[in-house]
Coordinates of C-alpha atoms and ligand atoms in Angstrom, one line a residue:
M1438 CA 56.1 -96.6 113.9
L1439 CA 59.3 -95.9 112.3
A1440 CA 61.7 -93.0 112.6
F1441 CA 64.2 -92.2 109.8
D1442 CA 67.4 -90.4 109.3
G1443 CA 67.2 -89.9 105.5
D1444 CA 66.4 -93.4 104.2
T1445 CA 67.8 -95.1 107.2
I1446 CA 65.6 -96.4 110.0
T1447 CA 66.7 -95.0 113.4
R1448 CA 63.9 -96.4 115.5
A1449 CA 61.2 -99.0 115.0
T1450 CA 58.2 -99.9 117.1
I1451 CA 56.0 -102.9 116.2
T1452 CA 53.3 -103.6 118.7
L1453 CA 50.9 -106.5 118.3
G1454 CA 47.5 -107.2 120.0
S1455 CA 45.5 -110.3 120.4
V1456 CA 48.3 -112.7 119.6
A1457 CA 49.8 -113.2 123.0
P1458 CA 48.6 -113.1 126.6
T1459 CA 49.4 -109.4 126.7
I1460 CA 50.1 -106.7 124.1
Y1461 CA 53.4 -107.8 122.5
E1462 CA 56.3 -105.7 121.4
A1463 CA 58.1 -107.4 118.6
T1464 CA 61.6 -106.4 119.7
V1465 CA 63.5 -108.8 117.5
A1466 CA 61.7 -107.6 114.4
Q1467 CA 62.2 -104.0 115.5
R1468 CA 66.0 -104.5 115.9
S1469 CA 66.1 -106.1 112.4
L1470 CA 65.0 -102.8 110.9
V1471 CA 67.2 -100.3 112.8
G1472 CA 70.1 -99.0 110.8
R1473 CA 68.7 -100.4 107.5
K1474 CA 66.5 -99.1 104.7
L1475 CA 62.9 -100.1 104.2
T1476 CA 63.1 -102.5 101.3
P1477 CA 61.1 -105.6 100.2
D1478 CA 63.9 -107.7 101.8
T1479 CA 63.9 -105.9 105.2
I1480 CA 60.1 -105.8 105.2
G1481 CA 59.9 -109.5 104.6
E1482 CA 62.5 -110.3 107.3
A1483 CA 60.8 -108.1 109.9
S1484 CA 57.4 -109.5 109.1
R1485 CA 58.7 -113.1 109.4
L1486 CA 60.4 -112.3 112.7
A1487 CA 57.3 -110.7 114.1
A1488 CA 55.2 -113.7 113.2
A1489 CA 57.7 -116.1 114.7
A1490 CA 57.7 -114.3 118.0
V1491 CA 54.0 -114.4 118.9
S1492 CA 52.2 -117.2 120.6
P1493 CA 48.5 -116.8 119.7
I1494 CA 45.8 -119.2 120.9
D1495 CA 44.0 -121.9 118.9
D1496 CA 40.3 -121.5 119.2
V1497 CA 37.0 -121.7 117.4
R1498 CA 37.6 -118.3 115.8
G1499 CA 41.0 -119.1 114.3
T1500 CA 44.0 -121.4 114.5
A1501 CA 47.3 -120.3 116.0
A1502 CA 48.9 -120.9 112.6
Y1503 CA 46.4 -118.6 110.9
R1504 CA 46.9 -115.9 113.5
S1505 CA 50.7 -116.1 113.2
E1506 CA 50.4 -115.9 109.4
M1507 CA 48.1 -112.8 109.8
V1508 CA 50.8 -111.2 111.9
R1509 CA 53.2 -111.7 109.0
V1510 CA 50.7 -110.3 106.5
L1511 CA 49.6 -107.3 108.6
V1512 CA 53.1 -106.3 109.6
S1513 CA 54.2 -106.6 106.0
R1514 CA 51.3 -104.5 104.9
A1515 CA 52.0 -101.8 107.5
L1516 CA 55.6 -101.6 106.6
K1517 CA 54.8 -101.4 102.9
A1518 CA 52.3 -98.6 103.6
L1519 CA 55.0 -96.7 105.5
A1520 CA 57.5 -97.3 102.7
A1521 CA 55.0 -95.8 100.3
N1522 CA 54.1 -93.0 102.7
N1523 CA 50.4 -93.8 102.4
E1524 CA 49.7 -95.4 105.8
S1525 CA 46.7 -93.1 106.3
A1526 CA 45.0 -94.2 103.1
A1527 CA 43.1 -97.0 104.8
Y1528 CA 41.9 -94.9 107.7
P1529 CA 38.1 -94.5 107.8
H1530 CA 37.0 -91.0 106.9
N1531 CA 34.2 -91.0 109.5
P1532 CA 35.1 -93.5 112.2
A1533 CA 32.5 -94.5 114.7
L1534 CA 33.6 -92.7 117.9
L1535 CA 31.9 -92.7 121.3
W1536 CA 32.1 -88.9 121.5
G1537 CA 33.4 -86.0 119.5
E1538 CA 32.1 -83.3 117.4
A1539 CA 31.5 -85.6 114.4
H1540 CA 28.8 -87.4 116.4
G1541 CA 27.1 -84.5 118.1
A1542 CA 28.5 -85.3 121.6
G1543 CA 31.3 -82.8 121.6
A1544 CA 30.1 -81.2 124.8
L1545 CA 30.1 -84.5 126.7
R1546 CA 33.4 -85.7 128.1
L1547 CA 34.1 -89.1 129.4
D1548 CA 35.3 -87.9 132.8
Q1549 CA 32.0 -86.1 133.3
Q1550 CA 30.1 -89.2 132.3
I1551 CA 31.7 -91.7 134.7
E1552 CA 31.1 -89.7 137.9
H1553 CA 27.8 -91.6 138.4
T1554 CA 27.9 -93.5 141.6
E1555 CA 25.3 -95.9 142.9
G1556 CA 21.8 -94.4 142.8
A1557 CA 22.9 -91.3 140.8
P1558 CA 20.2 -90.9 138.1
I1559 CA 21.1 -91.6 134.5
T1560 CA 18.9 -89.3 132.4
T1561 CA 18.8 -90.3 128.8
T1562 CA 16.7 -90.5 125.7
I1563 CA 16.1 -94.0 124.4
N1564 CA 14.2 -94.5 121.2
G1565 CA 12.8 -90.9 121.5
E1566 CA 11.5 -91.4 125.0
S1567 CA 13.1 -89.5 127.9
R1568 CA 14.0 -91.8 130.7
T1569 CA 15.6 -91.3 134.2
I1570 CA 16.9 -94.5 135.7
T1571 CA 18.5 -94.7 139.1
T1572 CA 20.0 -98.2 138.8
G1573 CA 22.7 -99.9 136.7
Q1574 CA 25.4 -97.3 137.1
D1575 CA 28.1 -100.0 137.4
K1576 CA 26.9 -101.9 134.4
T1577 CA 27.8 -101.9 130.7
L1578 CA 25.4 -100.0 128.5
L1579 CA 24.2 -103.4 127.1
R1580 CA 23.2 -104.7 130.5
F1581 CA 21.7 -101.3 131.5
L1582 CA 19.5 -101.3 128.4
R1583 CA 18.4 -104.9 128.9
E1584 CA 18.0 -105.0 132.7
D1585 CA 17.3 -101.5 133.8
A1586 CA 15.7 -99.9 130.7
D1587 CA 13.8 -103.1 130.0
L1588 CA 14.7 -103.2 126.4
P1589 CA 15.9 -106.8 125.7
G1590 CA 16.1 -106.4 121.9
T1591 CA 19.8 -105.6 122.2
K1592 CA 21.6 -108.9 122.5
E1593 CA 24.8 -110.1 124.1
G1594 CA 26.9 -112.3 121.8
C1595 CA 30.6 -112.2 122.7
A1596 CA 30.5 -109.5 125.4
E1597 CA 34.0 -108.5 124.4
G1598 CA 33.5 -106.2 121.4
E1599 CA 34.0 -108.7 118.6
C1600 CA 30.6 -109.7 117.2
G1601 CA 28.5 -106.6 117.0
A1602 CA 25.3 -108.3 118.3
C1603 CA 24.9 -105.6 120.9
T1604 CA 25.1 -102.6 118.5
V1605 CA 23.0 -99.5 119.2
F1606 CA 23.2 -95.9 118.0
L1607 CA 24.6 -93.7 120.7
D1608 CA 24.4 -90.0 119.7
G1609 CA 24.2 -91.1 116.1
A1610 CA 27.2 -93.4 116.2
A1611 CA 26.9 -97.1 116.0
V1612 CA 28.6 -98.5 119.1
M1613 CA 29.0 -101.9 120.7
A1614 CA 27.0 -101.5 123.9
C1615 CA 28.9 -104.2 125.7
M1616 CA 32.0 -102.0 125.5
V1617 CA 30.4 -98.8 126.8
A1618 CA 29.9 -97.9 130.4
A1619 CA 26.2 -97.3 131.3
P1620 CA 26.8 -93.8 132.7
R1621 CA 27.8 -92.7 129.2
A1622 CA 24.1 -92.8 128.4
H1623 CA 23.6 -89.8 130.7
G1624 CA 22.6 -86.9 128.4
A1625 CA 22.8 -89.0 125.3
K1626 CA 20.4 -90.1 122.7
I1627 CA 20.2 -93.9 122.1
V1628 CA 18.4 -95.9 119.5
T1629 CA 18.1 -99.6 120.0
V1630 CA 16.6 -102.2 117.6
E1631 CA 13.2 -101.6 119.2
G1632 CA 13.4 -97.9 118.2
L1633 CA 13.9 -98.5 114.4
R1634 CA 10.0 -98.7 114.1
D1635 CA 8.8 -95.5 112.3
E1636 CA 5.3 -94.2 113.2
G1637 CA 4.0 -97.6 114.1
E1638 CA 5.4 -99.2 111.0
L1639 CA 8.0 -101.9 111.4
H1640 CA 11.4 -101.0 109.9
P1641 CA 12.4 -103.3 107.0
I1642 CA 15.1 -104.7 109.2
Q1643 CA 12.6 -105.6 111.9
T1644 CA 10.4 -107.2 109.3
A1645 CA 13.2 -109.2 107.9
F1646 CA 14.2 -110.4 111.3
I1647 CA 10.7 -111.6 112.0
N1648 CA 10.4 -113.2 108.6
Q1649 CA 13.7 -115.0 108.8
G1650 CA 13.6 -115.9 112.5
A1651 CA 16.7 -113.8 113.1
V1652 CA 18.4 -112.6 116.2
Q1653 CA 20.0 -109.2 116.3
C1654 CA 23.3 -109.7 114.7
G1655 CA 22.0 -112.1 112.1
Y1656 CA 25.2 -114.1 112.2
C1657 CA 23.5 -117.5 112.4
T1658 CA 20.3 -116.7 110.5
P1659 CA 19.4 -119.6 108.3
D1660 CA 18.6 -119.0 104.6
S1661 CA 15.0 -120.2 104.5
Ligands
LIG2668 S1 28.2 -108.6 122.5 FE1 29.6 -109.0 120.9 S2 30.3 -107.0 120.4 FE2 29.0 -106.7 122.1

Protein backbone atom coordinates (compact mmCIF):
# COMPACT_ATOMS: atom_id res chain seq x y z
CA MET A 1 0.00 0.00 0.00
CA LEU A 2 1.27 3.41 -0.92
CA ALA A 3 0.06 6.89 -0.05
CA PHE A 4 1.02 9.85 -2.26
CA ASP A 5 1.24 13.58 -2.11
CA GLY A 6 1.12 14.34 -5.80
CA ASP A 7 3.75 12.02 -7.31
CA THR A 8 5.69 11.70 -4.08
CA ILE A 9 5.24 8.68 -1.87
CA THR A 10 4.39 9.71 1.69
CA ARG A 11 3.82 6.26 3.18
CA ALA A 12 4.65 2.73 2.04
CA THR A 13 3.59 -0.61 3.49
CA ILE A 14 5.01 -3.84 2.08
CA THR A 15 3.91 -6.93 3.98
CA LEU A 16 5.10 -10.41 3.05
CA GLY A 17 3.72 -13.80 3.99
CA SER A 18 5.24 -17.31 3.92
CA VAL A 19 8.84 -16.11 3.66
CA ALA A 20 9.75 -15.74 7.31
CA PRO A 21 8.66 -17.34 10.60
CA THR A 22 5.92 -14.70 10.91
CA ILE A 23 4.30 -12.19 8.57
CA TYR A 24 7.10 -9.83 7.67
CA GLU A 25 6.97 -6.07 7.19
CA ALA A 26 9.73 -5.02 4.81
CA THR A 27 10.61 -1.81 6.63
CA VAL A 28 13.88 -1.11 4.82
CA ALA A 29 12.17 -1.43 1.45
CA GLN A 30 9.33 0.76 2.71
CA ARG A 31 11.72 3.49 3.83
CA SER A 32 13.48 3.39 0.46
CA LEU A 33 10.26 4.55 -1.20
CA VAL A 34 9.12 7.34 1.13
CA GLY A 35 9.83 10.83 -0.21
CA ARG A 36 10.53 9.53 -3.70
CA LYS A 37 8.57 8.93 -6.88
CA LEU A 38 7.53 5.53 -8.12
CA THR A 39 9.90 4.95 -11.01
CA PRO A 40 11.56 1.86 -12.52
CA ASP A 41 14.65 2.66 -10.40
CA THR A 42 12.84 3.03 -7.07
CA ILE A 43 10.69 -0.03 -7.82
CA GLY A 44 13.79 -2.08 -8.57
CA GLU A 45 15.55 -0.90 -5.42
CA ALA A 46 12.57 -1.56 -3.13
CA SER A 47 12.04 -5.00 -4.67
CA ARG A 48 15.68 -5.96 -4.13
CA LEU A 49 15.62 -4.68 -0.54
CA ALA A 50 12.47 -6.66 0.21
CA ALA A 51 14.00 -9.84 -1.23
CA ALA A 52 17.21 -9.33 0.76
CA ALA A 53 15.33 -8.93 4.02
CA VAL A 54 13.35 -12.18 4.10
CA SER A 55 14.54 -15.53 5.41
CA PRO A 56 12.40 -18.20 3.75
CA ILE A 57 12.83 -21.90 4.34
CA ASP A 58 14.34 -24.43 1.96
CA ASP A 59 12.03 -27.38 1.51
CA VAL A 60 10.61 -29.83 -0.96
CA ARG A 61 8.21 -27.22 -2.33
CA GLY A 62 10.87 -24.64 -3.16
CA THR A 63 14.34 -23.45 -2.35
CA ALA A 64 15.04 -20.42 -0.18
CA ALA A 65 16.74 -18.77 -3.16
CA TYR A 66 13.66 -19.30 -5.32
CA ARG A 67 11.36 -17.89 -2.64
CA SER A 68 13.56 -14.83 -2.18
CA GLU A 69 13.61 -14.25 -5.93
CA MET A 70 9.81 -14.53 -5.97
CA VAL A 71 9.63 -11.81 -3.32
CA ARG A 72 11.64 -9.54 -5.63
CA VAL A 73 9.43 -10.41 -8.61
CA LEU A 74 6.12 -10.08 -6.77
CA VAL A 75 7.00 -6.84 -4.97
CA SER A 76 8.17 -5.43 -8.29
CA ARG A 77 4.94 -6.47 -10.00
CA ALA A 78 2.83 -5.01 -7.21
CA LEU A 79 4.65 -1.68 -7.33
CA LYS A 80 4.47 -1.57 -11.13
CA ALA A 81 0.72 -2.23 -10.93
CA LEU A 82 0.38 0.64 -8.44
CA ALA A 83 2.42 2.88 -10.72
CA ALA A 84 0.09 2.03 -13.60
CA ASN A 85 -2.94 2.43 -11.32
CA ASN A 86 -4.26 -0.97 -12.42
CA GLU A 87 -3.63 -3.06 -9.32
CA SER A 88 -7.19 -4.40 -9.34
CA ALA A 89 -6.88 -5.77 -12.90
CA ALA A 90 -5.69 -9.15 -11.66
CA TYR A 91 -8.36 -9.56 -8.99
CA PRO A 92 -10.70 -12.49 -9.72
CA HIS A 93 -14.18 -11.34 -10.76
CA ASN A 94 -15.88 -14.10 -8.82
CA PRO A 95 -13.58 -15.16 -6.01
CA ALA A 96 -14.36 -18.33 -4.06
CA LEU A 97 -15.61 -17.05 -0.73
CA LEU A 98 -16.89 -19.05 2.20
CA TRP A 99 -19.96 -16.86 2.55
CA GLY A 100 -21.51 -13.85 0.95
CA GLU A 101 -24.33 -13.06 -1.40
CA ALA A 102 -22.42 -14.29 -4.45
CA HIS A 103 -22.51 -17.81 -3.11
CA GLY A 104 -26.01 -17.98 -1.70
CA ALA A 105 -24.96 -17.92 1.92
CA GLY A 106 -25.55 -14.25 2.61
CA ALA A 107 -27.89 -15.00 5.50
CA LEU A 108 -25.28 -17.07 7.29
CA ARG A 109 -22.67 -15.27 9.32
CA LEU A 110 -19.52 -16.79 10.65
CA ASP A 111 -20.21 -15.77 14.24
CA GLN A 112 -23.52 -17.62 14.11
CA GLN A 113 -21.86 -20.71 12.73
CA ILE A 114 -19.15 -21.15 15.32
CA GLU A 115 -21.45 -21.19 18.33
CA HIS A 116 -21.66 -24.96 18.10
CA THR A 117 -20.32 -26.53 21.24
CA GLU A 118 -19.80 -30.19 21.90
CA GLY A 119 -22.94 -32.16 21.14
CA ALA A 120 -24.80 -29.28 19.44
CA PRO A 121 -26.31 -30.76 16.27
CA ILE A 122 -24.89 -29.75 12.92
CA THR A 123 -27.77 -29.97 10.46
CA THR A 124 -26.57 -29.88 6.90
CA THR A 125 -27.29 -31.15 3.42
CA ILE A 126 -24.53 -33.33 2.02
CA ASN A 127 -24.82 -34.57 -1.54
CA GLY A 128 -28.54 -33.82 -1.52
CA GLU A 129 -29.21 -35.74 1.70
CA SER A 130 -30.26 -33.96 4.89
CA ARG A 131 -28.04 -34.98 7.78
CA THR A 132 -28.03 -34.06 11.46
CA ILE A 133 -24.77 -34.98 13.16
CA THR A 134 -24.04 -34.38 16.83
CA THR A 135 -20.30 -35.01 16.80
CA GLY A 136 -17.27 -33.31 15.27
CA GLN A 137 -18.05 -29.71 16.30
CA ASP A 138 -14.39 -29.10 17.10
CA LYS A 139 -13.06 -30.53 13.83
CA THR A 140 -12.27 -29.17 10.42
CA LEU A 141 -14.93 -29.69 7.78
CA LEU A 142 -12.56 -32.21 6.18
CA ARG A 143 -12.36 -34.40 9.25
CA PHE A 144 -16.07 -33.92 9.92
CA LEU A 145 -16.94 -35.20 6.45
CA ARG A 146 -14.58 -38.15 6.65
CA GLU A 147 -15.04 -39.20 10.27
CA ASP A 148 -18.50 -38.04 11.29
CA ALA A 149 -20.41 -37.97 7.98
CA ASP A 150 -18.65 -41.17 6.84
CA LEU A 151 -17.66 -39.76 3.46
CA PRO A 152 -13.97 -40.61 2.99
CA GLY A 153 -13.83 -39.51 -0.65
CA THR A 154 -12.59 -36.10 0.45
CA LYS A 155 -8.87 -36.53 1.02
CA GLU A 156 -6.31 -34.82 3.19
CA GLY A 157 -3.13 -33.83 1.39
CA CYS A 158 -1.29 -30.97 3.04
CA ALA A 159 -3.91 -30.07 5.70
CA GLU A 160 -2.84 -26.45 5.41
CA GLY A 161 -4.73 -25.05 2.45
CA GLU A 162 -2.06 -25.54 -0.19
CA CYS A 163 -2.85 -28.60 -2.29
CA GLY A 164 -6.61 -28.61 -2.90
CA ALA A 165 -6.98 -32.37 -2.33
CA CYS A 166 -9.75 -31.67 0.19
CA THR A 167 -11.88 -29.46 -2.10
CA VAL A 168 -15.65 -29.65 -1.71
CA PHE A 169 -18.48 -27.39 -2.80
CA LEU A 170 -19.89 -25.42 0.14
CA ASP A 171 -23.00 -23.47 -0.80
CA GLY A 172 -21.85 -23.59 -4.40
CA ALA A 173 -18.32 -22.34 -3.77
CA ALA A 174 -15.28 -24.57 -4.06
CA VAL A 175 -13.53 -24.46 -0.69
CA MET A 176 -10.66 -26.31 0.91
CA ALA A 177 -12.35 -28.36 3.61
CA CYS A 178 -9.19 -28.53 5.71
CA MET A 179 -9.42 -24.76 6.23
CA VAL A 180 -13.09 -24.59 7.21
CA ALA A 181 -14.49 -25.22 10.68
CA ALA A 182 -17.02 -28.05 10.79
CA PRO A 183 -19.82 -25.91 12.29
CA ARG A 184 -19.78 -23.86 9.08
CA ALA A 185 -21.63 -26.85 7.61
CA HIS A 186 -24.70 -26.03 9.71
CA GLY A 187 -27.45 -24.88 7.36
CA ALA A 188 -25.18 -25.27 4.35
CA LYS A 189 -25.33 -27.39 1.22
CA ILE A 190 -22.22 -29.46 0.63
CA VAL A 191 -21.21 -31.53 -2.38
CA THR A 192 -18.29 -33.91 -2.06
CA VAL A 193 -16.68 -36.04 -4.74
CA GLU A 194 -19.14 -38.81 -3.86
CA GLY A 195 -22.01 -36.46 -4.73
CA LEU A 196 -20.93 -35.76 -8.30
CA ARG A 197 -22.80 -38.90 -9.43
CA ASP A 198 -25.90 -37.94 -11.41
CA GLU A 199 -28.98 -40.21 -11.22
CA GLY A 200 -26.87 -43.26 -10.64
CA GLU A 201 -24.44 -42.44 -13.45
CA LEU A 202 -20.85 -41.81 -12.55
CA HIS A 203 -19.67 -38.30 -13.26
CA PRO A 204 -16.98 -38.18 -15.99
CA ILE A 205 -14.52 -37.09 -13.30
CA GLN A 206 -15.37 -40.11 -11.16
CA THR A 207 -14.98 -42.39 -14.20
CA ALA A 208 -11.64 -40.82 -15.04
CA PHE A 209 -10.45 -41.27 -11.45
CA ILE A 210 -11.33 -44.96 -11.57
CA ASN A 211 -9.79 -45.50 -15.01
CA GLN A 212 -6.58 -43.73 -14.10
CA GLY A 213 -6.24 -45.01 -10.55
CA ALA A 214 -6.39 -41.43 -9.32
CA VAL A 215 -6.88 -39.97 -5.88
CA GLN A 216 -8.88 -36.84 -5.37
CA CYS A 217 -6.46 -34.08 -6.25
CA GLY A 218 -4.95 -36.01 -9.16
CA TYR A 219 -1.60 -34.46 -8.37
CA CYS A 220 0.36 -37.70 -8.60
CA THR A 221 -1.79 -39.59 -11.11
CA PRO A 222 0.40 -41.51 -13.55
CA ASP A 223 -0.20 -41.09 -17.27
CA SER A 224 -1.09 -44.68 -18.13
S1 LIG B 1 -5.58 -30.92 2.38
FE1 LIG B 1 -4.38 -29.68 1.08
S2 LIG B 1 -5.64 -27.93 0.78
FE2 LIG B 1 -6.73 -29.12 2.21
